[in-house]
Coordinates of C-alpha atoms in Angstrom, one line a residue:
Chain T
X1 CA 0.0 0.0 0.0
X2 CA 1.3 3.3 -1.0
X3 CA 1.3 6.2 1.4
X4 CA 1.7 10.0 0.7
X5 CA 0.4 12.0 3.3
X6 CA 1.8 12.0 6.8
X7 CA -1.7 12.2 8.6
X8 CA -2.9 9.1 6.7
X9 CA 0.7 7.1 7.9
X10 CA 0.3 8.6 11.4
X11 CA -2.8 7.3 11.7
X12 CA -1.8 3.7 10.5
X13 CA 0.8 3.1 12.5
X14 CA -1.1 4.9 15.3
X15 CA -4.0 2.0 14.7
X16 CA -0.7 -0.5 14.9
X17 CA 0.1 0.5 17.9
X18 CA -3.3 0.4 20.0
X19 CA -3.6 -3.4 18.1
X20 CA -0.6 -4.0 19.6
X21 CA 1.7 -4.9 16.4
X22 CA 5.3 -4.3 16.6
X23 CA 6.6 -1.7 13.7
X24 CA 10.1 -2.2 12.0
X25 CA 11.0 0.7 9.4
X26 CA 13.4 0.6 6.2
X27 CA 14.5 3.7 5.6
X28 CA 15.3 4.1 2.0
X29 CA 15.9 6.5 -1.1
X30 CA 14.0 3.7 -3.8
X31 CA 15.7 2.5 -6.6
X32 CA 15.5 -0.9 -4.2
X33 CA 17.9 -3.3 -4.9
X34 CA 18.6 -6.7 -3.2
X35 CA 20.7 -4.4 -0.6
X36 CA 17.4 -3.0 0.6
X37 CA 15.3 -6.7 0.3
X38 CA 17.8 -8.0 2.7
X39 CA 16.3 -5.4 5.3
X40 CA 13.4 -5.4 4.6
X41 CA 13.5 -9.5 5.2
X42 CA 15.2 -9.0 8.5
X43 CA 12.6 -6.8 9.3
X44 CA 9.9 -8.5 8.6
X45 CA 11.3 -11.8 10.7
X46 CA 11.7 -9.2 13.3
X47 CA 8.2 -7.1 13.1
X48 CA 4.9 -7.9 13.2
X49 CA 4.6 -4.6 10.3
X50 CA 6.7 -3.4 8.0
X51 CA 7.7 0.1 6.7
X52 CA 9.3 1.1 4.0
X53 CA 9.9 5.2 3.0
X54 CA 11.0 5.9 -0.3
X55 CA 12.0 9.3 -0.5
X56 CA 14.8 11.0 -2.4
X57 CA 15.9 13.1 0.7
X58 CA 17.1 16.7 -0.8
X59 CA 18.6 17.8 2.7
X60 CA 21.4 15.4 1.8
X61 CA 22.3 16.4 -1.2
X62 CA 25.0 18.8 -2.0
X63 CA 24.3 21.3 -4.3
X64 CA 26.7 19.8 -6.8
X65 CA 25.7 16.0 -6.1
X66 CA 23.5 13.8 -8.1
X67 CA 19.6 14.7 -6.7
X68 CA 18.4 15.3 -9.9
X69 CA 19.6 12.6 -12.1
X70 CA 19.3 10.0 -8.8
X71 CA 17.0 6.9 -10.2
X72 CA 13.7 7.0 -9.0
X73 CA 11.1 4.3 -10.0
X74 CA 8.4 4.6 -7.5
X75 CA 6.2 2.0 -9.5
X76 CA 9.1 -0.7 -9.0
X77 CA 9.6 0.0 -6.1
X78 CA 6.0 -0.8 -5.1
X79 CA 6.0 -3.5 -7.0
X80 CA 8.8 -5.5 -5.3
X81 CA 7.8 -4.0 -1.2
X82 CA 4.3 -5.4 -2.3
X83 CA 6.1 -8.9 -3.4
X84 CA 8.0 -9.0 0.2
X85 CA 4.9 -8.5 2.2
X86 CA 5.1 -4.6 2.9
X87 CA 2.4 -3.4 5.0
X88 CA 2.8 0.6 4.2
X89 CA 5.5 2.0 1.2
X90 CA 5.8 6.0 2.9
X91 CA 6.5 8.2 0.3
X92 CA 5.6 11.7 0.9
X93 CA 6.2 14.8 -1.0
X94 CA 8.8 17.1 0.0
X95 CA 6.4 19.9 0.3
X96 CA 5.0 18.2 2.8
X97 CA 7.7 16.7 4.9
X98 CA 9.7 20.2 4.4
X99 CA 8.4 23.7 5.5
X100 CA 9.9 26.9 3.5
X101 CA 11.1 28.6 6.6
X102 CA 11.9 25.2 8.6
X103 CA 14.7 26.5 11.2
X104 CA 15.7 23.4 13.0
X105 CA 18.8 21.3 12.5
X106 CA 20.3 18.0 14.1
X107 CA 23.9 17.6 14.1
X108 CA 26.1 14.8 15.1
X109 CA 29.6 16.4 15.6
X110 CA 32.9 14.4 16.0
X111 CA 31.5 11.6 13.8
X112 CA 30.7 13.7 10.9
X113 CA 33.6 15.4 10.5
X114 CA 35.8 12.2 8.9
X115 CA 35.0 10.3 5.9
X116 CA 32.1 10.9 3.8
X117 CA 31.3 13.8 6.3
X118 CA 34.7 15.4 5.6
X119 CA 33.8 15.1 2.1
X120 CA 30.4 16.0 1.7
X121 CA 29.6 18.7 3.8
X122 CA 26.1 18.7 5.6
X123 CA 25.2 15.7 4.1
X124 CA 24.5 13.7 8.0
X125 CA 22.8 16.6 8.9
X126 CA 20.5 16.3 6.2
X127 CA 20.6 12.7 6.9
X128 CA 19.7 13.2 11.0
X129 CA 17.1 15.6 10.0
X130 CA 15.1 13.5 7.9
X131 CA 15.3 10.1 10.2
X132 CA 14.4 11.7 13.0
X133 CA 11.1 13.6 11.2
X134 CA 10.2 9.4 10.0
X135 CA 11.2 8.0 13.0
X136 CA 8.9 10.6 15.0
X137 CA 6.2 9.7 12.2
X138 CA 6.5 6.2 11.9
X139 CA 7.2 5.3 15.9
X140 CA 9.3 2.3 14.9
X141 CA 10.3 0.0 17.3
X142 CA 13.1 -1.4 15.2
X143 CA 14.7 0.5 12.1
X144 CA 17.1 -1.4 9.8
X145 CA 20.2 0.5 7.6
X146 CA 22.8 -1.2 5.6
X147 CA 26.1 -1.7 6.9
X148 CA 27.1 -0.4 3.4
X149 CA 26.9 3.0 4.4
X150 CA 28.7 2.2 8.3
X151 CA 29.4 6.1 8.7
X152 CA 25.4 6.4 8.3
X153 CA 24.9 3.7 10.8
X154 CA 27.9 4.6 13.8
X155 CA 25.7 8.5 13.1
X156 CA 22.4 7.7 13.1
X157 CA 23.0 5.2 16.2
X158 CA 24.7 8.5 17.9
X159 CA 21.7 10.3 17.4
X160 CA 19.4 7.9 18.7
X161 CA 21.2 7.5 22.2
X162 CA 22.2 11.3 22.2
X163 CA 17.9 12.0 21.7
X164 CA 16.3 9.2 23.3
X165 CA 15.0 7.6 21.0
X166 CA 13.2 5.0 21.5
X167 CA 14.1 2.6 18.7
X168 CA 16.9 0.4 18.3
X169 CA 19.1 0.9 15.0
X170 CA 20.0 -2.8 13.1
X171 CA 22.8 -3.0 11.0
X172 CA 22.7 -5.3 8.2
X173 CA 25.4 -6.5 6.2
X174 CA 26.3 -5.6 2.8
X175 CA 24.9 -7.5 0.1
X176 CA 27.3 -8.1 -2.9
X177 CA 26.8 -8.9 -6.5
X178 CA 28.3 -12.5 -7.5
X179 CA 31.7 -10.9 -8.2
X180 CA 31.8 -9.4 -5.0
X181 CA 31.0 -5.2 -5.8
X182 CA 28.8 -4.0 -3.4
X183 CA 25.0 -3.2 -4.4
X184 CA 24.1 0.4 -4.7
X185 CA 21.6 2.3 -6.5
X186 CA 24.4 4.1 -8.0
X187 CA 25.8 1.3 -9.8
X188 CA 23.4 1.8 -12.7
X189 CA 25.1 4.7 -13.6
X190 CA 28.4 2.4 -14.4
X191 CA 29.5 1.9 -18.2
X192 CA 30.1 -1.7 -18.8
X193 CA 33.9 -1.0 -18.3
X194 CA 33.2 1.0 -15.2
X195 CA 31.7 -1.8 -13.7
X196 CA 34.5 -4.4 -14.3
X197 CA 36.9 -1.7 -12.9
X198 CA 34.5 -1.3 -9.7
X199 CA 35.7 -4.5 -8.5
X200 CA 38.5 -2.7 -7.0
X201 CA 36.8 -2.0 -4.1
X202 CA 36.2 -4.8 -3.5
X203 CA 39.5 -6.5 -4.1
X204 CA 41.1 -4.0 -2.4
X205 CA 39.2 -4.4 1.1
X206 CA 39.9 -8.3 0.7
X207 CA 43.4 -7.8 0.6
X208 CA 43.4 -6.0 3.9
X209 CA 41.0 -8.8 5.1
X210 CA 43.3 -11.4 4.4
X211 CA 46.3 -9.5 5.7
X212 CA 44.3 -9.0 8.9
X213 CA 44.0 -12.6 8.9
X214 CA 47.7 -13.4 8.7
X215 CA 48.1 -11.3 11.9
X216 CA 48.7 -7.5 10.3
X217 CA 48.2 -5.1 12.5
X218 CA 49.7 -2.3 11.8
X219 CA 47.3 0.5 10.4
X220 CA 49.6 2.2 8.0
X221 CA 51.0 -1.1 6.6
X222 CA 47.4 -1.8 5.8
X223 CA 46.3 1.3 5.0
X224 CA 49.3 1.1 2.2
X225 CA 48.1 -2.3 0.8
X226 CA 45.2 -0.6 0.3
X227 CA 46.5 1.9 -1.7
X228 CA 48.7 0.1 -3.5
X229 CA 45.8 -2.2 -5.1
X230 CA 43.4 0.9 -6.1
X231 CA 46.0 2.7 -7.8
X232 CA 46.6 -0.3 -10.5
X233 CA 43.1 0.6 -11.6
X234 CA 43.5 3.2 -14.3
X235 CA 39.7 4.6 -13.6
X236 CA 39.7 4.3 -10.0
X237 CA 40.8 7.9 -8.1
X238 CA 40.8 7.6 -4.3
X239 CA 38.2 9.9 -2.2
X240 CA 39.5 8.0 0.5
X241 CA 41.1 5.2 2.6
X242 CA 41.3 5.1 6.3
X243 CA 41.5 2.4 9.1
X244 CA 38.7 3.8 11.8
X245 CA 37.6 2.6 15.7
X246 CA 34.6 1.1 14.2
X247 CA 32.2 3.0 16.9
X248 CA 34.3 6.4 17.0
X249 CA 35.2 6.7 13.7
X250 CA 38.2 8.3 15.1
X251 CA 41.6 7.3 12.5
X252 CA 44.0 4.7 14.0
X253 CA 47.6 5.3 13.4
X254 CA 50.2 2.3 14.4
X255 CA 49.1 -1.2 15.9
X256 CA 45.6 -2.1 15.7
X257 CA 44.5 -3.4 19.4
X258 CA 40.0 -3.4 18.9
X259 CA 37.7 -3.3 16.6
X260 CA 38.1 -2.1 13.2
X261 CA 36.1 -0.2 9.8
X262 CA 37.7 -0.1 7.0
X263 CA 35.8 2.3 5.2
X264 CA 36.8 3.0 1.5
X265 CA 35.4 5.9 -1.1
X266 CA 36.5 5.5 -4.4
X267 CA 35.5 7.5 -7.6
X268 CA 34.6 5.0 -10.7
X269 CA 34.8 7.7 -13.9
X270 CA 32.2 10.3 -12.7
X271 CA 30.5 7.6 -10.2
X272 CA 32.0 8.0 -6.0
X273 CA 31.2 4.4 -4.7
X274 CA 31.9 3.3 -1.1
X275 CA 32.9 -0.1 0.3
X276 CA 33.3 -1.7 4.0
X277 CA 34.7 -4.0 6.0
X278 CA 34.8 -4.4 9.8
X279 CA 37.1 -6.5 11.4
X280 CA 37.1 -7.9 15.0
X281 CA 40.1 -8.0 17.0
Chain I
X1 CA 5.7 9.2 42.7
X2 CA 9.3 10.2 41.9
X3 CA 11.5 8.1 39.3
X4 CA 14.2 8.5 38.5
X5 CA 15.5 6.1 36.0
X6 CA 14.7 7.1 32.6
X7 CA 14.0 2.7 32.4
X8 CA 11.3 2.9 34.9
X9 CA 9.7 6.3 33.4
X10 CA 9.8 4.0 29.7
X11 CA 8.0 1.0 31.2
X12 CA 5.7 3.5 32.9
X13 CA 4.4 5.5 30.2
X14 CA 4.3 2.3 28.2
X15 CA 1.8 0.9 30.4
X16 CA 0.1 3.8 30.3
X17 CA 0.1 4.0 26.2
X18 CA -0.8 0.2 26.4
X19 CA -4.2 1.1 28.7
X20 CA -5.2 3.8 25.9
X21 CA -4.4 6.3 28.6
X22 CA -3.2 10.1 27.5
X23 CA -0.1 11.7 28.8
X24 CA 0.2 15.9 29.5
X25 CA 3.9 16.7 30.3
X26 CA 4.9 20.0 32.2
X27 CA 8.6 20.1 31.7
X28 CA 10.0 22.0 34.6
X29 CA 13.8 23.1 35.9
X30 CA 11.7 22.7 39.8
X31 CA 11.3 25.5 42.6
X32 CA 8.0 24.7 41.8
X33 CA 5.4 27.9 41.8
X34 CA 1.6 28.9 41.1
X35 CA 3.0 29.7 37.3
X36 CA 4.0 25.4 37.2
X37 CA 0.5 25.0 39.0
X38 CA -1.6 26.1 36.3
X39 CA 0.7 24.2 33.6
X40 CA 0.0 21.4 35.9
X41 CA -3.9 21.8 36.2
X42 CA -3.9 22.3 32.7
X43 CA -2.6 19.2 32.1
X44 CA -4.9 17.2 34.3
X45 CA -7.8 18.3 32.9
X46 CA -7.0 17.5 29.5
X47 CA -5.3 14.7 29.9
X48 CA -5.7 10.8 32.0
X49 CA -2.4 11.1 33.1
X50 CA 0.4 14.0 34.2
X51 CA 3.8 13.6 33.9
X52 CA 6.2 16.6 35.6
X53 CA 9.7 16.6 34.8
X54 CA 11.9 18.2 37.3
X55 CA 15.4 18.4 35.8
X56 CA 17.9 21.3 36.3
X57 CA 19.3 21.0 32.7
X58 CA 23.1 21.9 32.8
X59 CA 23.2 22.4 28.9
X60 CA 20.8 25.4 29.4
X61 CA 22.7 27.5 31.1
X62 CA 26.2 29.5 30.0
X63 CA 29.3 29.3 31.8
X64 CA 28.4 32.4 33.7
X65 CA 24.7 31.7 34.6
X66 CA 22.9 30.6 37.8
X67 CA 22.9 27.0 37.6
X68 CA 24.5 26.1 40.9
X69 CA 22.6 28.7 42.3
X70 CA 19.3 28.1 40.9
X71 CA 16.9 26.8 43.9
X72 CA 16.2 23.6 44.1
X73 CA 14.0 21.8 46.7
X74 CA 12.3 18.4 45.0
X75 CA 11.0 17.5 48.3
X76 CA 8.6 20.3 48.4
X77 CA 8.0 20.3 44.5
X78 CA 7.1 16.3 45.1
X79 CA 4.7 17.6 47.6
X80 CA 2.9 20.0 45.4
X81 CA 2.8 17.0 43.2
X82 CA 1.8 14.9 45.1
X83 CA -1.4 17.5 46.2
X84 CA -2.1 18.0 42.6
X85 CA -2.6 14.4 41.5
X86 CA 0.1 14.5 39.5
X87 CA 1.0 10.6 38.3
X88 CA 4.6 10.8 38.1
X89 CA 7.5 13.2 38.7
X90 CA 10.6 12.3 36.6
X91 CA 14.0 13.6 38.2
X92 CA 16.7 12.3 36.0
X93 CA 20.4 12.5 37.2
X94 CA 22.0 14.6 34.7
X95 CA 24.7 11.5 34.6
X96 CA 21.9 8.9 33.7
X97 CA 20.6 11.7 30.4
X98 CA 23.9 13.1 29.2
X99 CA 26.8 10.7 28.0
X100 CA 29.9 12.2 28.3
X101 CA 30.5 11.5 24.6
X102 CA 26.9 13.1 23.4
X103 CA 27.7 14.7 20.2
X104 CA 24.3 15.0 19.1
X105 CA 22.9 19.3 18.9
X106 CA 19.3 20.5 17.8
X107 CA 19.3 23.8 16.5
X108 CA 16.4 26.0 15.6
X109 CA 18.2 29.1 13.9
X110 CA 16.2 32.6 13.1
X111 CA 14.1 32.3 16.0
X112 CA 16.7 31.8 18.1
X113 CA 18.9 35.5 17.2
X114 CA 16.9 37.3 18.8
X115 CA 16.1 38.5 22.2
X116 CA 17.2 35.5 25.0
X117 CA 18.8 33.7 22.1
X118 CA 21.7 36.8 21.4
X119 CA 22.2 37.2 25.0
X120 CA 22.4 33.7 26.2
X121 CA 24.2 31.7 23.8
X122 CA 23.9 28.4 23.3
X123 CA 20.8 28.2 25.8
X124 CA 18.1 27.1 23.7
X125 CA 20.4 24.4 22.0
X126 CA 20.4 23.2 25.7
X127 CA 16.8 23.7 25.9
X128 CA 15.8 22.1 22.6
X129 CA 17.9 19.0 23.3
X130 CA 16.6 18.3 26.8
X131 CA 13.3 18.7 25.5
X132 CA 13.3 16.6 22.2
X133 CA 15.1 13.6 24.9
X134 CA 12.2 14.1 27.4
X135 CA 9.4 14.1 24.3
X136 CA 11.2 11.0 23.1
X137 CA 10.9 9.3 27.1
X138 CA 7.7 10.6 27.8
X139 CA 6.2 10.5 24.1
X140 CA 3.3 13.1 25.4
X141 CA -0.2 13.7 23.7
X142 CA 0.6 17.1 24.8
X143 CA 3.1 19.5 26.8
X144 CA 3.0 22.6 28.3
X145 CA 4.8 25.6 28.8
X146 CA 4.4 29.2 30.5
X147 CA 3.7 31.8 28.1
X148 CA 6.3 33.5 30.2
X149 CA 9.0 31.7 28.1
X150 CA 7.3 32.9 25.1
X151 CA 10.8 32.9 22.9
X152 CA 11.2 29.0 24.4
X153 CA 7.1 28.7 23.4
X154 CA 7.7 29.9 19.9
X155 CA 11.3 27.4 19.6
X156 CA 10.4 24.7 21.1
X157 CA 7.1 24.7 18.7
X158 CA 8.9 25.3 15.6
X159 CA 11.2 22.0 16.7
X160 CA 8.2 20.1 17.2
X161 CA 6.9 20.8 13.6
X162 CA 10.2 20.1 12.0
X163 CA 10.9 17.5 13.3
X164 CA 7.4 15.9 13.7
X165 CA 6.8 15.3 16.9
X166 CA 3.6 13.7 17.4
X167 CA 2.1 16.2 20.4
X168 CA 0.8 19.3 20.5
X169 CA 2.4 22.3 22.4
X170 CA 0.0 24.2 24.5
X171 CA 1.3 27.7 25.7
X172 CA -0.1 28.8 28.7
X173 CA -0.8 32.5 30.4
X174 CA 1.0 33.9 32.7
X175 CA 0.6 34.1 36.3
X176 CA 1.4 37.0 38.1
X177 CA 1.6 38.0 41.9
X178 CA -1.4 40.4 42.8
X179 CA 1.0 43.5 42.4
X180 CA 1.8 42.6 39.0
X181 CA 5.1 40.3 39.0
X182 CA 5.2 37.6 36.8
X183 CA 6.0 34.4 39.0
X184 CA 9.5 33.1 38.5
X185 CA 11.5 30.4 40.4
X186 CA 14.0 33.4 40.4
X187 CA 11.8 35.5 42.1
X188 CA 13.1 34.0 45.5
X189 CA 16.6 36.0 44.8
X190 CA 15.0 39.4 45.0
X191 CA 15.7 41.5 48.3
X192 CA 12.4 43.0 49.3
X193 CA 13.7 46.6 47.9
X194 CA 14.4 44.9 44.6
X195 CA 11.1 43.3 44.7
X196 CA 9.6 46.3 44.7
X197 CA 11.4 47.6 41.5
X198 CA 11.2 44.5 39.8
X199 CA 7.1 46.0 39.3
X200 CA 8.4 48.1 36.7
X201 CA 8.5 45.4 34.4
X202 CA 4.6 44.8 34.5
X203 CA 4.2 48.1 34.9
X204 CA 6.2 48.8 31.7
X205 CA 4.2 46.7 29.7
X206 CA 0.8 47.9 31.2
X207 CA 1.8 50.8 29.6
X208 CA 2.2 49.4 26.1
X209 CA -0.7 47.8 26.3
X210 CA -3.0 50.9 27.1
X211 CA -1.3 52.4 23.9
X212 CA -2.2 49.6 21.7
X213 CA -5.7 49.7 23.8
X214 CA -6.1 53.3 22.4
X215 CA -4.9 52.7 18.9
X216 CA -1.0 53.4 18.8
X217 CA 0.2 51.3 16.5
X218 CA 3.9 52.8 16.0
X219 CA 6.2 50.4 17.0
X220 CA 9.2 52.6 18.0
X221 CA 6.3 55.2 19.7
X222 CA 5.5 51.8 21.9
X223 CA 9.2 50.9 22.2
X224 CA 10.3 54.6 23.3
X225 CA 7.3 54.6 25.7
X226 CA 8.2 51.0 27.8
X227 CA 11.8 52.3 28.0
X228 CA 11.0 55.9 29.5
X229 CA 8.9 53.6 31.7
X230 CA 11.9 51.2 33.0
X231 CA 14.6 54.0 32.7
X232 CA 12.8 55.7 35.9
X233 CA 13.6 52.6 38.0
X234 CA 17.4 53.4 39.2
X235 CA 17.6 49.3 40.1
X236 CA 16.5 48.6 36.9
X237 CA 18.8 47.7 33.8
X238 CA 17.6 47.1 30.5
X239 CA 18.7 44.0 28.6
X240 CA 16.1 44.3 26.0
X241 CA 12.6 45.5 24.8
X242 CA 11.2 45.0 21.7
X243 CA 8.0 44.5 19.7
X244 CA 8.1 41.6 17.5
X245 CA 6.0 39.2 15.2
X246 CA 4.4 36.8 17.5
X247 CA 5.4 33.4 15.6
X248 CA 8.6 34.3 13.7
X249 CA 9.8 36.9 16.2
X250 CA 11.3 39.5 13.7
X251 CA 11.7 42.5 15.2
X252 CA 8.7 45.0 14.1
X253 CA 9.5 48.4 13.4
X254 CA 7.3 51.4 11.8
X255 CA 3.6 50.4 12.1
X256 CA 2.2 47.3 13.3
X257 CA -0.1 45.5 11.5
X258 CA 0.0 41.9 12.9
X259 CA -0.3 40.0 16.0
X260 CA 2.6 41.2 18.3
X261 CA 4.6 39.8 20.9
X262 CA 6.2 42.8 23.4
X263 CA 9.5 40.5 24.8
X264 CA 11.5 42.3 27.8
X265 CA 14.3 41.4 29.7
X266 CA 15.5 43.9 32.7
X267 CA 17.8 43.3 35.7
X268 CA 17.1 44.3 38.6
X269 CA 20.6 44.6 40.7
X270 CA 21.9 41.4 39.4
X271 CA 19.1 39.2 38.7
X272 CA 17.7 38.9 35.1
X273 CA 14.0 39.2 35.0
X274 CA 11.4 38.4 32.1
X275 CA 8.0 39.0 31.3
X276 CA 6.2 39.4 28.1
X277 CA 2.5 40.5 26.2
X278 CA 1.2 39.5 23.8
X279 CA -1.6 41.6 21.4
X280 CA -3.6 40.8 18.6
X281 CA -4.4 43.6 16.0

């Protein structure tokens, strides 16, 4: 069932709640692939209902990113939430969600200002802002992000200590195409060559892997290995590369003593993909 | 009853939400007075159950304010509680609410460059963040505030639309002493000489008032006439005075042709005193 206005989906999940049922919320921007049906599965193990917004947020966007020409196919979308047992698809407008003189802003410091945050400059505020206006909506008890995006996750999980909300954030791994890139709704844009040379990503974060395994644990040694596998791609230019305290994000430098996030940005041509691994020591 | 563990208020309010029962929540810093009472009475008429939060938030005030100061007794504020049927009083330690990590800030910006918000800064950043965590504990049909606070009325209302809280704000009058002072757990600092001048304040804006009353609708006439008012009071020092738009709180000048909001702040010896109007053209 498609919802647009946020007094119809209040009242739904309002009616939920006095029935008793349990909600659990995936959070999305459409262009669902089997990234997002992962979630939505563990959700629906989890919840006795299932949301899922699709909404192609415009407070995380820089003014030079990809808004416009990000894919949108709300019928699809539908289509495949409908085939996984949906309950409610929320998709409302942004005139409605956003007010012309709105004035308020949520902002997770420290953890924003490395990474993707260092790089893209208000994007997690955007990002806070609109999760917290579904999750005040929607009154989740569980809501499920992919561990694709980790930076998203360690902030949004911030956020929901810092504000008290009452919800529990579920990480869910990254799901990987057969060859092992990881699936995004950006990897349309890729040009058949592109998407061979994506695999880098990839590749690179299983070198580290396997170093880790062999007992690396030196951060820069890794860090370099890294490095030294993206840079054989000729279409691959680093955004960036770091070894991070997997709940801090804070960089490690020297020998590696807890738990690890690799987190890797990497521009494909035109296209900036990013990759993960955590590793437990 | 008091709780203090923000577990125990959950499971409380859960039960309560369970049972189809409404919650009103009077968020309060203590040194409980008649101007609490009313929000209090308020809250139990409208609601079937009232929540009173008594939390003296240290985010709220700047480095040179009155928090250790500020009067607190939540024996006695239990006992008006208690005497008012109120269900539950929550009293947090500030330990239990604030990790010392929290990196999480709500901002409301425009509204919040004016008046209190140039002169105290940082304070309703404080106040915005202890209220979105108590909304989130408490999860409120409704809440309510002294009119007194009308910049925190007008902030902590825009906050709630943006980010979609699910209650509604009710702003409620003010309550004065019979001579004309608004009540204020501050009031309690006054030496009985300074009580005396702090009457200029009311007085001031009595003033204003019969001006509108009789048609002025000059906005620096009105602000000229509340300063030669509070200029005559030799224990009196202006902070600030001004007449602006009730809901965005611009600053009005030339002639007024829309629902106003006359905001003062005036120290009398070295406490800070508020009070406010407001009037409807």
């Amino acid at each position: 069932m498609l919802v647009k206005s946020i007094k119809e989906m209040r009242g739904i999940v309002k009616q939920w709640g006095k029935e008793g049922l349990s909600v659990g919320y995936v959070p999305t921007m459409g262009a669902l692939h089997e990234g997002h049906q992962s979630l939505i599965e563990r959700a629906a193990l989890e919840n006795d209902r299932v949301v899922v917004s699709v909404f192609v947020n415009p407070t995380q966007f820089g003014p030079n990113e990809d808004f416009d020409a990000y894919p949108r196919d709300i019928e699809k979308d539908c289509a495949l939430c409908e085939k996984l047992g949906v309950h409610a698809v929320f998709s409302p407008d942004a005139q409605e969600l956003y007010f012309p003189n709105r004035s308020t802003t949520v902002h997770v410091s420290a953890l924003t200002d490395v990474l993707c945050g260092s790089k893209r400059p208000g994007h997690f505020d955007g990002v806070c802002l609109v999760v917290a206006k579904f999750f005040n909506i929607l009154q989740p008890e569980r809501a499920y992000f992919g561990q694709k995006d980790a930076q998203q996750v360690a902030v949004v999980k911030r956020m929901v200590r810092d504000l008290n909300f009452d919800l529990e954030i579920v990480a869910c791994p990254i799901v990987r195409e057969l060859d092992g890139l990881a699936k995004s709704s950006r990897n349309v844009y890729l040009s058949p060559q592109e998407r061979e040379a994506a695999l880098v990503l990839n590749r690179s974060l299983e070198i580290a892997k396997s170093a880790l395994d062999h007992g690396e644990r030196n951060a820069s040694v890794l860090k370099a290995a890294l490095l030294s596998c993206i840079v054989q791609e000729p279409l691959a230019e680093i955004d960036y590369v770091e070894i991070v305290d997997s709940e801090s994000l804070q960089v490690l430098k020297g020998k590696i003593t807890r738990s690890i996030l690799i987190p890797i940005a990497v521009y494909i041509g035109k296209i900036r993909l990013i990759d993960n691994i955590t590793y437990e020591i």
